[in-house]
Amino acid sequence: GAARTAELPLEGRHVVITAGGTREPLDPVRFLGNRSSGKQGVALARAAAAAGARVHLVAAHMEVPAPADMEVTRVETALELRQAALQAAAGADVVIMAAAVADFRPAEAAGTKIKKRDDAADPVITLVRNPDILRELVTRRSEQEAGPELIVGFAAETGDAEADVLEYAQQKLERKGCDLLVLNQVGKDLVFGQDTTTVTILDRDGSEPATVSGSKDATAAAIIERIGSELKPR
Ligand code: CTP
Ligand code: CA
């Protein structure tokens, strides 16, 4: 018979990736947002698909289009992203939390446009905390003794020295309880606006952190390759 082609690293795996930045409404025309472009999440989704995975992208606001050849769920707020991510994670082998999730949302969104008035005080916005979706994914997995084999978190940290950044990332990895944490190094040595990024992958076992620099596509491919190597062979 025909020679069997070498199996791709994520062949037969179901990968859920959250990407982009959530938007928390203040009123029908305004929101609290963040600067996430979604580019890294989309690069990861493409790299995972190229590695043979069935990819489900849970996309908050992005400045780039979602790939056409995969399942995409659009969300706006952190609460919507939570629901979509938890639901999608139920049948997934890997969940990658690349989205920038708002830590807080306005306690209430006005039903009508907030108007400025000369006869009333300026508004004060009260924020309430959003649930930590990554922690919830980890907690659910341990409670149910079922769930994704690998849960991957992201962190963008700044620091005065690389050691501080890594230390901060290590603490985040422990606090979140995820299996891998990908640190986006945005320190002072790294020039903004360049097309190259530097990521460091930390794992729960405390292995030596692995740093990769290159284009967003190259770093995404390296992250996906590492994820593939962490999965138990079938
Ligand atoms: N995350 C999440 N739910 C939130 C906030 C963050 O799932 N409500 C996820 C992000 O998608 C990311 C990881 O947690 O994968 C780390 O996000 P980050 O904002 O760096 O961590 P926080 O715990 O929110 O800490 P910080 O106070 O530094 O923002
Ligand atoms: Ca945060």
mmCIF file of C-alpha atoms and ligand atoms in Angstrom:
data_model
loop_
_atom_site.group_PDB
_atom_site.id
_atom_site.type_symbol
_atom_site.label_atom_id
_atom_site.label_comp_id
_atom_site.label_asym_id
_atom_site.label_seq_id
_atom_site.Cartn_x
_atom_site.Cartn_y
_atom_site.Cartn_z
ATOM 1 C CA GLY A 1 0.000 0.000 0.000
ATOM 2 C CA ALA A 2 0.882 3.689 -0.064
ATOM 3 C CA ALA A 3 3.485 4.876 2.419
ATOM 4 C CA ARG A 4 1.897 6.556 5.414
ATOM 5 C CA THR A 5 2.866 10.213 5.786
ATOM 6 C CA ALA A 6 4.424 11.232 9.107
ATOM 7 C CA GLU A 7 1.736 12.238 11.590
ATOM 8 C CA LEU A 8 1.402 15.945 12.331
ATOM 9 C CA PRO A 9 2.042 16.908 15.982
ATOM 10 C CA LEU A 10 -1.600 17.869 16.683
ATOM 11 C CA GLU A 11 -3.281 15.400 14.336
ATOM 12 C CA GLY A 12 -6.664 14.379 15.734
ATOM 13 C CA ARG A 13 -6.515 16.899 18.592
ATOM 14 C CA HIS A 14 -9.166 19.469 19.408
ATOM 15 C CA VAL A 15 -7.678 22.835 20.365
ATOM 16 C CA VAL A 16 -9.620 25.799 21.763
ATOM 17 C CA ILE A 17 -7.910 29.188 21.494
ATOM 18 C CA THR A 18 -9.233 32.441 22.938
ATOM 19 C CA ALA A 19 -7.959 35.609 21.267
ATOM 20 C CA GLY A 20 -8.387 39.368 21.169
ATOM 21 C CA GLY A 21 -9.518 41.817 23.814
ATOM 22 C CA THR A 22 -12.823 41.859 25.641
ATOM 23 C CA ARG A 23 -15.033 44.951 25.668
ATOM 24 C CA GLU A 24 -17.092 45.812 28.738
ATOM 25 C CA PRO A 25 -20.085 48.063 28.006
ATOM 26 C CA LEU A 26 -20.659 51.325 29.849
ATOM 27 C CA ASP A 27 -23.726 52.249 27.842
ATOM 28 C CA PRO A 28 -25.043 51.341 24.370
ATOM 29 C CA VAL A 29 -22.255 53.278 22.616
ATOM 30 C CA ARG A 30 -19.254 53.037 24.975
ATOM 31 C CA PHE A 31 -17.065 50.343 26.442
ATOM 32 C CA LEU A 32 -13.928 49.687 28.476
ATOM 33 C CA GLY A 33 -11.453 47.874 26.255
ATOM 34 C CA ASN A 34 -7.777 47.077 25.871
ATOM 35 C CA ARG A 35 -5.110 47.179 23.188
ATOM 36 C CA SER A 36 -5.024 43.494 22.299
ATOM 37 C CA SER A 37 -4.947 43.067 18.503
ATOM 38 C CA GLY A 38 -5.693 39.353 18.454
ATOM 39 C CA LYS A 39 -2.677 38.795 16.173
ATOM 40 C CA GLN A 40 -0.932 36.357 18.462
ATOM 41 C CA GLY A 41 -4.087 34.318 19.043
ATOM 42 C CA VAL A 42 -4.782 34.153 15.317
ATOM 43 C CA ALA A 43 -1.158 33.159 14.625
ATOM 44 C CA LEU A 44 -1.541 30.377 17.210
ATOM 45 C CA ALA A 45 -4.825 29.249 15.644
ATOM 46 C CA ARG A 46 -3.197 29.031 12.203
ATOM 47 C CA ALA A 47 -0.165 27.221 13.595
ATOM 48 C CA ALA A 48 -2.378 24.725 15.457
ATOM 49 C CA ALA A 49 -4.427 24.077 12.309
ATOM 50 C CA ALA A 50 -1.215 23.636 10.296
ATOM 51 C CA ALA A 51 -0.102 21.113 12.927
ATOM 52 C CA GLY A 52 -3.222 19.065 12.199
ATOM 53 C CA ALA A 53 -5.551 20.212 15.004
ATOM 54 C CA ARG A 54 -9.249 20.921 14.758
ATOM 55 C CA VAL A 55 -9.282 24.489 16.024
ATOM 56 C CA HIS A 56 -12.107 26.409 17.689
ATOM 57 C CA LEU A 57 -11.296 30.107 17.985
ATOM 58 C CA VAL A 58 -13.172 32.084 20.632
ATOM 59 C CA ALA A 59 -12.618 35.616 19.396
ATOM 60 C CA ALA A 60 -13.169 38.803 21.351
ATOM 61 C CA HIS A 61 -12.455 42.100 19.600
ATOM 62 C CA MET A 62 -9.613 41.687 17.079
ATOM 63 C CA GLU A 63 -7.919 44.026 14.620
ATOM 64 C CA VAL A 64 -7.297 41.147 12.237
ATOM 65 C CA PRO A 65 -9.835 38.861 10.553
ATOM 66 C CA ALA A 66 -10.478 35.417 11.961
ATOM 67 C CA PRO A 67 -9.243 32.595 9.700
ATOM 68 C CA ALA A 68 -12.031 31.349 7.459
ATOM 69 C CA ASP A 69 -11.209 27.650 7.722
ATOM 70 C CA MET A 70 -12.043 27.025 11.385
ATOM 71 C CA GLU A 71 -14.892 27.224 13.876
ATOM 72 C CA VAL A 72 -15.149 30.746 15.287
ATOM 73 C CA THR A 73 -17.305 31.985 18.166
ATOM 74 C CA ARG A 74 -17.490 35.750 18.482
ATOM 75 C CA VAL A 75 -17.747 37.263 21.953
ATOM 76 C CA GLU A 76 -17.720 40.764 23.352
ATOM 77 C CA THR A 77 -17.414 40.694 27.142
ATOM 78 C CA ALA A 78 -15.409 38.645 29.648
ATOM 79 C CA LEU A 79 -18.621 36.947 30.815
ATOM 80 C CA GLU A 80 -19.457 35.954 27.232
ATOM 81 C CA LEU A 81 -15.908 34.732 26.684
ATOM 82 C CA ARG A 82 -16.146 32.704 29.901
ATOM 83 C CA GLN A 83 -19.301 30.963 28.757
ATOM 84 C CA ALA A 84 -17.977 30.224 25.273
ATOM 85 C CA ALA A 85 -14.585 29.053 26.541
ATOM 86 C CA LEU A 86 -15.976 26.755 29.267
ATOM 87 C CA GLN A 87 -18.432 25.219 26.829
ATOM 88 C CA ALA A 88 -15.817 24.708 24.119
ATOM 89 C CA ALA A 89 -13.276 23.359 26.635
ATOM 90 C CA ALA A 90 -15.582 20.478 27.584
ATOM 91 C CA GLY A 91 -14.545 18.472 24.540
ATOM 92 C CA ALA A 92 -11.066 19.885 23.979
ATOM 93 C CA ASP A 93 -7.616 18.351 24.363
ATOM 94 C CA VAL A 94 -5.916 21.739 24.683
ATOM 95 C CA VAL A 95 -7.139 25.184 25.751
ATOM 96 C CA ILE A 96 -4.943 28.209 25.015
ATOM 97 C CA MET A 97 -6.002 31.397 26.809
ATOM 98 C CA ALA A 98 -4.406 34.039 24.584
ATOM 99 C CA ALA A 99 -7.245 36.550 25.010
ATOM 100 C CA ALA A 100 -6.773 39.763 26.965
ATOM 101 C CA VAL A 101 -9.662 39.399 29.409
ATOM 102 C CA ALA A 102 -10.798 42.490 31.293
ATOM 103 C CA ASP A 103 -10.126 42.054 34.994
ATOM 104 C CA PHE A 104 -13.028 44.386 35.826
ATOM 105 C CA ARG A 105 -16.297 45.475 34.254
ATOM 106 C CA PRO A 106 -18.613 48.381 35.024
ATOM 107 C CA ALA A 107 -20.970 47.288 37.808
ATOM 108 C CA GLU A 108 -23.846 48.229 35.553
ATOM 109 C CA ALA A 109 -24.183 49.250 31.930
ATOM 110 C CA ALA A 110 -26.602 52.109 31.367
ATOM 111 C CA GLY A 111 -29.520 51.158 29.137
ATOM 112 C CA THR A 112 -29.387 54.512 27.396
ATOM 113 C CA LYS A 113 -26.505 56.780 26.432
ATOM 114 C CA ILE A 114 -24.904 58.514 29.414
ATOM 115 C CA LYS A 115 -25.415 62.283 28.958
ATOM 116 C CA LYS A 116 -23.375 65.059 30.474
ATOM 117 C CA ARG A 117 -25.527 67.439 32.437
ATOM 118 C CA ASP A 118 -24.813 70.842 33.894
ATOM 119 C CA ASP A 119 -27.262 70.272 36.728
ATOM 120 C CA ALA A 120 -25.780 66.962 37.915
ATOM 121 C CA ALA A 121 -22.429 65.658 39.138
ATOM 122 C CA ASP A 122 -20.068 63.922 36.694
ATOM 123 C CA PRO A 123 -20.531 60.158 36.783
ATOM 124 C CA VAL A 124 -18.342 57.857 38.849
ATOM 125 C CA ILE A 125 -17.929 54.394 37.371
ATOM 126 C CA THR A 126 -17.929 51.511 39.800
ATOM 127 C CA LEU A 127 -16.083 48.409 38.646
ATOM 128 C CA VAL A 128 -16.611 44.842 39.722
ATOM 129 C CA ARG A 129 -14.226 41.957 39.198
ATOM 130 C CA ASN A 130 -14.661 39.526 36.337
ATOM 131 C CA PRO A 131 -14.236 35.806 36.958
ATOM 132 C CA ASP A 132 -10.774 34.398 36.249
ATOM 133 C CA ILE A 133 -11.520 32.028 33.375
ATOM 134 C CA LEU A 134 -8.098 30.383 33.308
ATOM 135 C CA ARG A 135 -8.326 29.518 37.006
ATOM 136 C CA GLU A 136 -11.841 28.259 36.516
ATOM 137 C CA LEU A 137 -10.732 25.942 33.701
ATOM 138 C CA VAL A 138 -8.018 24.526 35.957
ATOM 139 C CA THR A 139 -10.367 24.164 38.956
ATOM 140 C CA ARG A 140 -13.059 22.442 36.898
ATOM 141 C CA ARG A 141 -10.545 19.987 35.502
ATOM 142 C CA SER A 142 -9.335 18.974 38.942
ATOM 143 C CA GLU A 143 -12.866 18.754 40.395
ATOM 144 C CA GLN A 144 -14.261 16.718 37.535
ATOM 145 C CA GLU A 145 -11.103 14.719 36.934
ATOM 146 C CA ALA A 146 -11.797 15.284 33.241
ATOM 147 C CA GLY A 147 -11.122 18.087 30.840
ATOM 148 C CA PRO A 148 -8.361 19.374 28.604
ATOM 149 C CA GLU A 149 -5.071 17.533 28.894
ATOM 150 C CA LEU A 150 -3.238 20.822 28.564
ATOM 151 C CA ILE A 151 -4.283 24.297 29.722
ATOM 152 C CA VAL A 152 -2.059 27.140 28.576
ATOM 153 C CA GLY A 153 -2.044 30.667 29.988
ATOM 154 C CA PHE A 154 -0.449 33.849 28.739
ATOM 155 C CA ALA A 155 1.112 36.776 30.533
ATOM 156 C CA ALA A 156 2.443 40.082 29.248
ATOM 157 C CA GLU A 157 4.756 41.453 31.859
ATOM 158 C CA THR A 158 7.106 44.388 32.067
ATOM 159 C CA GLY A 159 10.002 44.526 34.466
ATOM 160 C CA ASP A 160 13.219 46.308 35.290
ATOM 161 C CA ALA A 161 15.341 43.212 34.793
ATOM 162 C CA GLU A 162 14.635 39.936 33.063
ATOM 163 C CA ALA A 163 14.840 38.042 36.318
ATOM 164 C CA ASP A 164 12.027 40.128 37.756
ATOM 165 C CA VAL A 165 9.846 39.442 34.746
ATOM 166 C CA LEU A 166 10.484 35.717 34.981
ATOM 167 C CA GLU A 167 9.897 35.688 38.715
ATOM 168 C CA TYR A 168 6.595 37.461 38.186
ATOM 169 C CA ALA A 169 5.619 34.970 35.475
ATOM 170 C CA GLN A 170 6.573 32.040 37.707
ATOM 171 C CA GLN A 171 4.289 33.371 40.436
ATOM 172 C CA LYS A 172 1.482 33.775 37.917
ATOM 173 C CA LEU A 173 1.933 30.201 36.694
ATOM 174 C CA GLU A 174 1.645 28.909 40.258
ATOM 175 C CA ARG A 175 -1.332 31.121 41.073
ATOM 176 C CA LYS A 176 -3.197 30.054 37.946
ATOM 177 C CA GLY A 177 -2.294 26.377 38.165
ATOM 178 C CA CYS A 178 -2.111 25.998 34.386
ATOM 179 C CA ASP A 179 0.294 23.565 32.727
ATOM 180 C CA LEU A 180 2.210 26.059 30.594
ATOM 181 C CA LEU A 181 2.496 29.815 30.825
ATOM 182 C CA VAL A 182 3.681 31.806 27.825
ATOM 183 C CA LEU A 183 5.347 35.042 28.832
ATOM 184 C CA ASN A 184 5.344 37.880 26.326
ATOM 185 C CA GLN A 185 8.436 39.868 27.171
ATOM 186 C CA VAL A 186 7.650 43.530 26.732
ATOM 187 C CA GLY A 187 10.700 44.833 28.586
ATOM 188 C CA LYS A 188 12.624 47.998 27.816
ATOM 189 C CA ASP A 189 15.195 46.227 25.603
ATOM 190 C CA LEU A 190 12.533 45.195 23.146
ATOM 191 C CA VAL A 191 11.561 47.771 20.586
ATOM 192 C CA PHE A 192 7.871 48.360 20.126
ATOM 193 C CA GLY A 193 6.432 48.348 16.630
ATOM 194 C CA GLN A 194 8.888 45.748 15.404
ATOM 195 C CA ASP A 195 7.596 42.621 13.815
ATOM 196 C CA THR A 196 9.609 40.364 16.095
ATOM 197 C CA THR A 197 8.443 39.212 19.485
ATOM 198 C CA THR A 198 10.105 37.326 22.311
ATOM 199 C CA VAL A 199 8.208 34.702 24.248
ATOM 200 C CA THR A 200 9.322 32.541 27.145
ATOM 201 C CA ILE A 201 7.551 29.272 27.900
ATOM 202 C CA LEU A 202 7.384 28.207 31.542
ATOM 203 C CA ASP A 203 6.000 24.895 32.761
ATOM 204 C CA ARG A 204 4.567 23.680 36.026
ATOM 205 C CA ASP A 205 7.373 21.169 36.530
ATOM 206 C CA GLY A 206 9.863 23.994 36.847
ATOM 207 C CA SER A 207 11.942 23.075 33.794
ATOM 208 C CA GLU A 208 14.377 25.670 32.512
ATOM 209 C CA PRO A 209 12.242 28.360 30.759
ATOM 210 C CA ALA A 210 12.564 28.256 26.952
ATOM 211 C CA THR A 211 12.851 31.577 25.126
ATOM 212 C CA VAL A 212 12.026 32.029 21.442
ATOM 213 C CA SER A 213 12.356 35.210 19.360
ATOM 214 C CA GLY A 214 11.067 35.821 15.863
ATOM 215 C CA SER A 215 7.995 36.803 13.915
ATOM 216 C CA LYS A 216 4.584 36.236 15.503
ATOM 217 C CA ASP A 217 4.131 33.285 13.137
ATOM 218 C CA ALA A 218 7.497 31.785 14.095
ATOM 219 C CA THR A 219 6.901 32.152 17.833
ATOM 220 C CA ALA A 220 3.368 30.750 17.428
ATOM 221 C CA ALA A 221 4.784 27.713 15.609
ATOM 222 C CA ALA A 222 7.314 27.201 18.419
ATOM 223 C CA ILE A 223 4.570 27.403 21.077
ATOM 224 C CA ILE A 224 2.409 24.908 19.162
ATOM 225 C CA GLU A 225 5.378 22.563 18.747
ATOM 226 C CA ARG A 226 6.006 22.682 22.505
ATOM 227 C CA ILE A 227 2.313 21.997 23.196
ATOM 228 C CA GLY A 228 2.463 18.999 20.865
ATOM 229 C CA SER A 229 5.476 17.642 22.712
ATOM 230 C CA GLU A 230 3.693 17.954 26.084
ATOM 231 C CA LEU A 231 0.732 15.797 25.010
ATOM 232 C CA LYS A 232 0.827 12.113 25.785
ATOM 233 C CA PRO A 233 1.232 10.133 22.588
ATOM 234 C CA ARG A 234 -1.837 8.228 21.434
HETATM 235 N N1 CTP B 1 -7.290 35.512 32.295
HETATM 236 C C1 CTP B 1 -8.520 34.877 32.433
HETATM 237 N N2 CTP B 1 -9.552 35.531 33.055
HETATM 238 C C2 CTP B 1 -9.386 36.774 33.536
HETATM 239 C C3 CTP B 1 -8.134 37.417 33.412
HETATM 240 C C4 CTP B 1 -7.110 36.764 32.780
HETATM 241 O O1 CTP B 1 -8.661 33.739 31.986
HETATM 242 N N3 CTP B 1 -10.416 37.362 34.131
HETATM 243 C C5 CTP B 1 -6.188 34.780 31.657
HETATM 244 C C6 CTP B 1 -5.584 35.442 30.434
HETATM 245 O O2 CTP B 1 -6.249 35.053 29.246
HETATM 246 C C7 CTP B 1 -4.149 34.933 30.462
HETATM 247 C C8 CTP B 1 -3.880 34.750 31.949
HETATM 248 O O3 CTP B 1 -5.156 34.673 32.586
HETATM 249 O O4 CTP B 1 -4.024 33.681 29.843
HETATM 250 C C9 CTP B 1 -3.058 35.814 32.587
HETATM 251 O O5 CTP B 1 -3.677 37.046 32.420
HETATM 252 P P1 CTP B 1 -3.076 38.301 33.180
HETATM 253 O O6 CTP B 1 -3.927 39.488 32.906
HETATM 254 O O7 CTP B 1 -1.612 38.386 32.879
HETATM 255 O O8 CTP B 1 -3.217 37.806 34.695
HETATM 256 P P2 CTP B 1 -4.043 38.342 35.922
HETATM 257 O O9 CTP B 1 -4.237 37.177 36.836
HETATM 258 O O10 CTP B 1 -5.267 39.058 35.466
HETATM 259 O O11 CTP B 1 -3.032 39.303 36.648
HETATM 260 P P3 CTP B 1 -2.734 40.891 36.467
HETATM 261 O O12 CTP B 1 -3.177 41.490 37.754
HETATM 262 O O13 CTP B 1 -1.240 40.937 36.240
HETATM 263 O O14 CTP B 1 -3.506 41.398 35.270
HETATM 264 CA CA CA B 2 -5.290 40.825 34.015
#
